Tab-separated table of C-alpha atoms and ligand atoms in Angstrom:
chain	number	residue	atom	x	y	z
A	1	THR	CA	10.315	-13.512	-1.436
A	2	GLY	CA	13.938	-14.177	-0.682
A	3	GLU	CA	15.418	-12.100	-3.476
A	4	PHE	CA	15.517	-8.881	-1.432
A	5	GLU	CA	17.357	-7.969	1.732
A	6	THR	CA	15.507	-4.851	2.898
A	7	ILE	CA	11.939	-5.293	1.628
A	8	LEU	CA	9.298	-8.040	1.635
A	9	VAL	CA	7.390	-8.443	-1.598
A	10	GLU	CA	4.316	-10.504	-2.346
A	11	THR	CA	1.451	-10.688	-4.803
A	12	ARG	CA	-2.044	-10.659	-3.320
A	13	GLY	CA	-4.392	-11.296	-6.203
A	14	ARG	CA	-4.057	-8.235	-8.475
A	15	VAL	CA	-2.309	-6.222	-5.759
A	16	GLY	CA	1.471	-5.952	-5.441
A	17	TRP	CA	2.346	-5.674	-1.757
A	18	ILE	CA	5.682	-4.207	-0.668
A	19	GLN	CA	6.727	-3.905	2.968
A	20	LEU	CA	9.843	-2.020	3.989
A	21	ASN	CA	11.836	-4.263	6.279
A	22	ARG	CA	14.750	-2.695	8.123
A	23	PRO	CA	13.313	-2.887	11.637
A	24	GLU	CA	16.693	-2.179	13.228
A	25	ALA	CA	16.717	1.280	11.641
A	26	LEU	CA	12.981	2.151	11.612
A	27	ASN	CA	13.035	1.420	7.867
A	28	ALA	CA	15.532	4.188	7.157
A	29	LEU	CA	16.181	4.401	3.436
A	30	ASN	CA	19.693	3.291	2.588
A	31	SER	CA	20.991	2.756	-0.928
A	32	THR	CA	20.183	-0.974	-0.868
A	33	LEU	CA	16.585	-0.318	0.141
A	34	ALA	CA	16.170	2.404	-2.480
A	35	THR	CA	17.550	0.118	-5.178
A	36	GLU	CA	15.470	-2.869	-4.115
A	37	LEU	CA	12.286	-0.804	-3.779
A	38	GLY	CA	12.851	0.672	-7.230
A	39	ALA	CA	13.315	-2.803	-8.701
A	40	ALA	CA	10.195	-4.212	-7.005
A	41	VAL	CA	8.011	-1.293	-8.113
A	42	THR	CA	9.360	-1.495	-11.664
A	43	ALA	CA	8.646	-5.242	-11.803
A	44	PHE	CA	5.066	-4.853	-10.551
A	45	ASP	CA	4.558	-1.934	-12.921
A	46	ALA	CA	5.538	-4.127	-15.870
A	47	ASP	CA	3.190	-6.938	-14.787
A	48	GLU	CA	-0.239	-6.723	-16.423
A	49	GLN	CA	-1.711	-8.888	-13.685
A	50	ILE	CA	-1.030	-6.146	-11.138
A	51	GLY	CA	-3.531	-3.278	-10.958
A	52	CYS	CA	-2.363	-1.519	-7.805
A	53	ILE	CA	0.705	-1.467	-5.551
A	54	VAL	CA	0.655	-1.025	-1.771
A	55	LEU	CA	3.748	0.260	0.013
A	56	THR	CA	3.845	-0.094	3.763
A	57	GLY	CA	6.254	-0.281	6.681
A	58	SER	CA	6.025	-1.644	10.195
A	59	GLU	CA	3.662	-0.647	12.962
A	60	ARG	CA	6.350	1.593	14.439
A	61	ALA	CA	7.647	3.202	11.279
A	62	PHE	CA	6.713	3.615	7.651
A	63	ALA	CA	10.223	5.012	7.194
A	64	ALA	CA	12.196	7.316	9.501
A	65	GLY	CA	13.925	9.029	6.590
A	66	ALA	CA	17.095	8.599	4.620
A	67	ASP	CA	19.695	6.544	6.466
A	68	ILE	CA	21.579	9.220	8.373
A	69	LYS	CA	24.422	6.870	9.312
A	70	GLU	CA	25.057	5.965	5.677
A	71	MET	CA	24.829	9.583	4.580
A	72	ALA	CA	26.709	11.397	7.345
A	73	ASP	CA	30.218	11.337	5.885
A	74	LYS	CA	29.400	11.672	2.208
A	75	SER	CA	30.832	14.466	0.107
A	76	VAL	CA	29.073	16.702	-2.385
A	77	ARG	CA	30.610	14.550	-5.075
A	78	ASP	CA	29.290	11.319	-3.532
A	79	MET	CA	25.773	12.702	-3.278
A	80	SER	CA	25.702	14.159	-6.780
A	81	ILE	CA	27.564	11.538	-8.826
A	82	SER	CA	25.886	8.514	-7.302
A	83	SER	CA	22.824	9.607	-5.409
A	84	PRO	CA	21.820	6.696	-3.218
A	85	PHE	CA	18.171	7.423	-3.905
A	86	VAL	CA	17.801	7.267	-7.698
A	87	GLY	CA	15.936	3.965	-7.240
A	88	LEU	CA	13.088	5.805	-5.549
A	89	GLU	CA	12.344	7.689	-8.762
A	90	ALA	CA	10.685	4.479	-9.983
A	91	LEU	CA	7.682	5.296	-7.796
A	92	ALA	CA	6.906	8.619	-9.437
A	93	ARG	CA	7.535	7.019	-12.840
A	94	ALA	CA	5.240	4.023	-12.321
A	95	ARG	CA	1.995	3.936	-14.320
A	96	THR	CA	0.361	1.703	-11.723
A	97	PRO	CA	-1.396	3.539	-8.867
A	98	ILE	CA	0.512	3.193	-5.584
A	99	ILE	CA	-0.984	3.413	-2.097
A	100	ALA	CA	1.184	4.343	0.875
A	101	ALA	CA	-0.166	2.715	4.041
A	102	VAL	CA	1.545	4.667	6.806
A	103	SER	CA	1.819	3.600	10.428
A	104	GLY	CA	4.212	5.312	12.832
A	105	PHE	CA	7.000	7.572	11.581
A	106	ALA	CA	7.036	8.940	8.037
A	107	LEU	CA	9.846	11.445	8.355
A	108	GLY	CA	12.167	13.144	5.885
A	109	GLY	CA	12.720	10.754	3.001
A	110	GLY	CA	9.962	8.589	4.512
A	111	CYS	CA	7.413	11.389	4.179
A	112	GLU	CA	8.769	12.073	0.688
A	113	LEU	CA	8.398	8.392	-0.156
A	114	ALA	CA	4.743	8.471	0.900
A	115	MET	CA	4.254	11.591	-1.236
A	116	SER	CA	5.695	9.755	-4.251
A	117	CYS	CA	2.624	7.509	-4.010
A	118	ASP	CA	-0.879	8.377	-5.224
A	119	VAL	CA	-2.968	7.718	-2.126
A	120	ILE	CA	-1.823	8.038	1.476
A	121	LEU	CA	-3.761	6.094	4.111
A	122	ALA	CA	-2.685	6.640	7.695
A	123	ALA	CA	-2.988	4.715	10.907
A	124	ASP	CA	-3.978	6.925	13.830
A	125	THR	CA	-0.372	6.458	15.035
A	126	ALA	CA	1.163	8.009	11.916
A	127	LYS	CA	3.530	10.949	12.294
A	128	PHE	CA	4.641	12.981	9.308
A	129	GLY	CA	7.412	15.526	9.112
A	130	GLN	CA	10.400	16.923	7.275
A	131	PRO	CA	13.004	17.145	10.069
A	132	GLU	CA	15.986	17.586	7.721
A	133	ILE	CA	16.629	21.146	8.898
A	134	THR	CA	17.443	19.793	12.366
A	135	LEU	CA	20.237	17.757	10.716
A	136	GLY	CA	21.638	20.737	8.845
A	137	VAL	CA	20.146	19.828	5.485
A	138	ILE	CA	16.841	20.286	3.662
A	139	PRO	CA	14.460	17.791	2.020
A	140	GLY	CA	16.043	16.287	-1.087
A	141	ILE	CA	13.603	13.762	-2.513
A	142	GLY	CA	10.793	16.140	-3.409
A	143	GLY	CA	9.667	17.285	0.037
A	144	THR	CA	9.690	21.022	-0.575
A	145	GLN	CA	7.847	20.602	-3.867
A	146	ARG	CA	5.296	17.898	-3.073
A	147	LEU	CA	4.449	19.028	0.465
A	148	THR	CA	3.756	22.598	-0.680
A	149	ARG	CA	1.443	21.259	-3.391
A	150	ALA	CA	-0.232	18.839	-0.968
A	151	ILE	CA	-0.898	21.112	2.000
A	152	GLY	CA	-0.149	24.618	0.730
A	153	TYR	CA	2.885	26.863	1.011
A	154	TYR	CA	2.395	28.228	4.518
A	155	LYS	CA	1.765	24.994	6.359
A	156	ALA	CA	4.534	23.233	4.423
A	157	ALA	CA	6.915	26.089	5.165
A	158	GLU	CA	6.221	25.838	8.890
A	159	LEU	CA	6.888	22.095	8.861
A	160	VAL	CA	10.043	22.299	6.728
A	161	LEU	CA	11.482	25.278	8.640
A	162	THR	CA	10.789	23.946	12.140
A	163	GLY	CA	11.175	20.233	11.429
A	164	ARG	CA	8.249	19.430	13.719
A	165	MET	CA	6.102	16.326	13.280
A	166	MET	CA	2.384	16.359	12.600
A	167	GLY	CA	0.042	13.594	13.672
A	168	ALA	CA	-2.394	11.652	11.510
A	169	GLU	CA	-5.426	13.834	12.279
A	170	GLU	CA	-3.590	17.025	11.445
A	171	ALA	CA	-2.229	15.435	8.261
A	172	GLU	CA	-5.742	14.464	7.227
A	173	ARG	CA	-7.105	17.945	7.910
A	174	ALA	CA	-4.228	19.396	5.902
A	175	GLY	CA	-5.040	17.167	2.942
A	176	LEU	CA	-1.896	15.041	2.935
A	177	VAL	CA	-3.727	11.920	4.020
A	178	SER	CA	-6.973	10.702	2.492
A	179	ARG	CA	-8.166	8.761	5.519
A	180	VAL	CA	-7.123	7.879	9.079
A	181	VAL	CA	-7.947	4.392	10.385
A	182	PRO	CA	-7.172	2.514	13.610
A	183	ALA	CA	-3.665	1.049	13.368
A	184	ALA	CA	-4.990	-2.514	13.580
A	185	ASP	CA	-7.141	-1.945	10.479
A	186	LEU	CA	-4.520	-0.290	8.269
A	187	ALA	CA	-3.490	-3.342	6.212
A	188	ASP	CA	-7.098	-4.433	5.588
A	189	GLU	CA	-8.109	-0.920	4.648
A	190	ALA	CA	-5.150	-0.545	2.273
A	191	MET	CA	-6.008	-3.892	0.695
A	192	ALA	CA	-9.649	-2.848	0.229
A	193	VAL	CA	-8.696	0.403	-1.503
A	194	ALA	CA	-6.069	-1.412	-3.594
A	195	GLU	CA	-8.584	-4.060	-4.683
A	196	SER	CA	-11.058	-1.373	-5.623
A	197	ILE	CA	-8.445	0.288	-7.852
A	198	ALA	CA	-7.159	-3.024	-9.234
A	199	GLY	CA	-10.733	-3.963	-10.188
A	200	LYS	CA	-10.917	-1.126	-12.698
A	201	SER	CA	-9.774	-1.280	-16.302
A	202	LEU	CA	-5.964	-1.202	-16.216
A	203	PRO	CA	-5.442	1.214	-19.137
A	204	VAL	CA	-8.139	3.493	-17.741
A	205	ALA	CA	-6.524	3.512	-14.288
A	206	PHE	CA	-3.179	4.291	-15.934
A	207	ALA	CA	-4.773	7.209	-17.830
A	208	ALA	CA	-6.405	8.507	-14.647
A	209	LYS	CA	-3.107	8.429	-12.779
A	210	GLU	CA	-1.215	10.069	-15.637
A	211	ALA	CA	-3.765	12.873	-15.837
A	212	LEU	CA	-3.724	13.337	-12.041
A	213	ARG	CA	0.065	13.505	-12.150
A	214	ALA	CA	-0.076	16.109	-14.926
A	215	SER	CA	-1.958	18.364	-12.497
A	216	GLN	CA	1.088	18.342	-10.235
A	217	GLU	CA	3.645	18.794	-12.973
A	218	SER	CA	2.138	21.409	-15.279
A	219	GLY	CA	0.176	24.633	-15.363
A	220	LEU	CA	-3.631	24.503	-15.507
A	221	ALA	CA	-4.000	25.050	-19.254
A	222	GLU	CA	-1.473	22.371	-20.132
A	223	GLY	CA	-2.991	19.979	-17.583
A	224	LEU	CA	-6.500	20.516	-18.939
A	225	ARG	CA	-5.309	19.837	-22.487
A	226	PHE	CA	-3.571	16.668	-21.314
A	227	GLU	CA	-6.659	15.461	-19.450
A	228	LYS	CA	-8.988	16.091	-22.391
A	229	GLN	CA	-6.683	14.228	-24.780
A	230	ALA	CA	-6.425	11.272	-22.404
A	231	PHE	CA	-10.201	11.272	-21.850
A	232	VAL	CA	-10.967	11.255	-25.564
A	233	SER	CA	-8.445	8.493	-26.271
A	234	LEU	CA	-10.214	6.137	-23.826
A	235	PHE	CA	-13.142	5.910	-26.261
A	236	ALA	CA	-10.911	3.586	-28.306
A	237	LEU	CA	-11.139	0.975	-25.518
A	238	ASP	CA	-13.588	-1.926	-25.231
A	239	ASP	CA	-13.584	-1.157	-21.500
A	240	GLN	CA	-15.185	2.251	-22.107
A	241	LYS	CA	-17.978	0.604	-24.109
A	242	GLU	CA	-18.329	-2.121	-21.465
A	243	GLY	CA	-18.326	0.306	-18.525
A	244	MET	CA	-21.040	2.485	-20.001
A	245	ALA	CA	-23.105	-0.472	-21.267
A	246	ALA	CA	-22.973	-2.010	-17.788
A	247	PHE	CA	-24.294	1.216	-16.309
A	248	ARG	CA	-27.216	1.309	-18.736
A	249	GLU	CA	-27.972	-2.372	-18.112
A	250	LYS	CA	-27.738	-1.901	-14.313
A	251	ARG	CA	-25.036	-4.555	-13.858
A	252	ALA	CA	-21.396	-4.655	-12.735
A	253	PRO	CA	-18.905	-4.059	-15.549
A	254	HIS	CA	-16.534	-6.788	-16.659
A	255	PHE	CA	-13.288	-5.090	-17.613
A	256	THR	CA	-10.728	-6.929	-19.735
A	257	GLY	CA	-8.058	-4.249	-19.969
A	258	ARG	CA	-8.715	-3.971	-23.733
B	301	CO8	N1	18.786	6.819	9.699
B	301	CO8	C1	19.508	5.868	10.317
B	301	CO8	N2	19.111	5.245	11.436
B	301	CO8	C2	17.929	5.622	11.976
B	301	CO8	C3	17.136	6.626	11.399
B	301	CO8	C4	17.600	7.237	10.207
B	301	CO8	N3	16.898	8.166	9.556
B	301	CO8	N4	16.042	6.787	12.159
B	301	CO8	C5	16.141	5.930	13.181
B	301	CO8	N5	17.284	5.214	13.074
B	301	CO8	C6	17.776	4.183	13.981
B	301	CO8	C7	18.272	4.770	15.263
B	301	CO8	O1	19.581	5.252	15.109
B	301	CO8	C8	18.183	3.605	16.208
B	301	CO8	O2	19.272	2.739	15.959
B	301	CO8	P1	20.190	2.216	17.218
B	301	CO8	O3	19.218	1.405	18.045
B	301	CO8	O4	21.242	1.418	16.541
B	301	CO8	O5	20.636	3.440	17.905
B	301	CO8	C9	16.934	2.887	15.715
B	301	CO8	O6	16.707	3.342	14.378
B	301	CO8	C10	15.702	3.220	16.545
B	301	CO8	O7	15.557	4.633	16.602
B	301	CO8	P2	15.467	5.469	17.965
B	301	CO8	O8	16.114	4.740	19.063
B	301	CO8	O9	15.936	6.856	17.675
B	301	CO8	O10	13.892	5.438	18.172
B	301	CO8	P3	13.010	6.555	18.941
B	301	CO8	O11	11.654	5.964	19.058
B	301	CO8	O12	13.699	7.042	20.158
B	301	CO8	O13	12.956	7.802	17.921
B	301	CO8	C11	12.662	8.878	15.794
B	301	CO8	C12	12.331	7.678	16.684
B	301	CO8	C13	12.041	10.149	16.369
B	301	CO8	C14	12.051	8.604	14.426
B	301	CO8	C15	14.180	9.054	15.703
B	301	CO8	O14	14.763	7.793	15.368
B	301	CO8	C16	14.630	10.038	14.683
B	301	CO8	O15	14.554	11.242	14.904
B	301	CO8	N6	15.113	9.573	13.499
B	301	CO8	C17	15.616	10.402	12.455
B	301	CO8	C18	14.501	11.080	11.688
B	301	CO8	C19	15.080	12.016	10.655
B	301	CO8	O16	15.730	12.983	10.948
B	301	CO8	N7	14.814	11.728	9.361
B	301	CO8	C20	15.275	12.550	8.267
B	301	CO8	C21	16.532	11.962	7.702
B	301	CO8	S1	17.267	13.014	6.482
B	301	CO8	C22	16.381	12.691	5.100
B	301	CO8	O17	15.467	11.903	5.054
B	301	CO8	C23	16.816	13.464	3.889
B	301	CO8	C24	16.369	12.809	2.576
B	301	CO8	C25	16.923	13.592	1.410
B	301	CO8	C26	18.055	12.894	0.685
B	301	CO8	C27	18.317	13.557	-0.631
B	301	CO8	C28	19.404	12.874	-1.415
B	301	CO8	C29	19.624	13.438	-2.823
């Protein structure tokens, strides 16, 4: 649609599709892009017709990080009073599951953006890394926290301290990426996973995501309590009755989101 300058947004059935579109800067995240991406995610998240969001970039780059040129001369005050990246917090806040479909570079803020999503699919060309240390800074949009949880302290520490990139295969082995596919198949594969998620009961998918997120944000005991509460509450839904009836009757369920 024409309403955005730095992203392309379209609805594909029940899937909200967002493509980062700053080819001249390898999709580097500037404040406009962060704001527009936040707005697009928030709009899809509020739309009951949307059951999954896909975030992707170009063949060459998912996103090569925060926009270094925009950031270079900022002061501490600039960065703290009006962080250019508040818009990106919409991703972690969204109830709707989000898939990152990564081809090419996912570096710095780009890797952090992928980690703000729920599923990361990678083209065999994908390259992940947190190179901030080579610029005299450190990750600032969750990299030190989410990468350590995703791949463990020691591997994350090596990546953050050296700034080196890891390829798609290594990222899959490390557990950052759920699947590696040929670059030419990435969009189709992302769409297939998104349609699978969007075909589930919306409130149930929301509950699943919220419980998954709790595992990252709380201790085990608190997370287990949260999960049990969410699980029990789903028995108030028609979709729970329908899903289990369909299983017994050996047919596909018809979810209504009720
Ligand atoms: N910012 C701005 N412009 C960029 C960026 C970037 N991150 N990455 C690439 N570009 C631009 C290049 O400057 C170049 O523009 P031009 O043609 O005008 O010179 C164009 O994109 C193409 O890039 P290259 O010519 O460099 O392409 P190569 O294929 O030679 O190299 C690389 C690709 C390896 C990806 C290289 O571009 C690179 O190293 N980019 C920077 C990667 C990086 O360091 N990212 C981390 C940024 S810092 C960050 O993300 C911190 C986030 C935390 C913020 C917290 C706030 C609270």
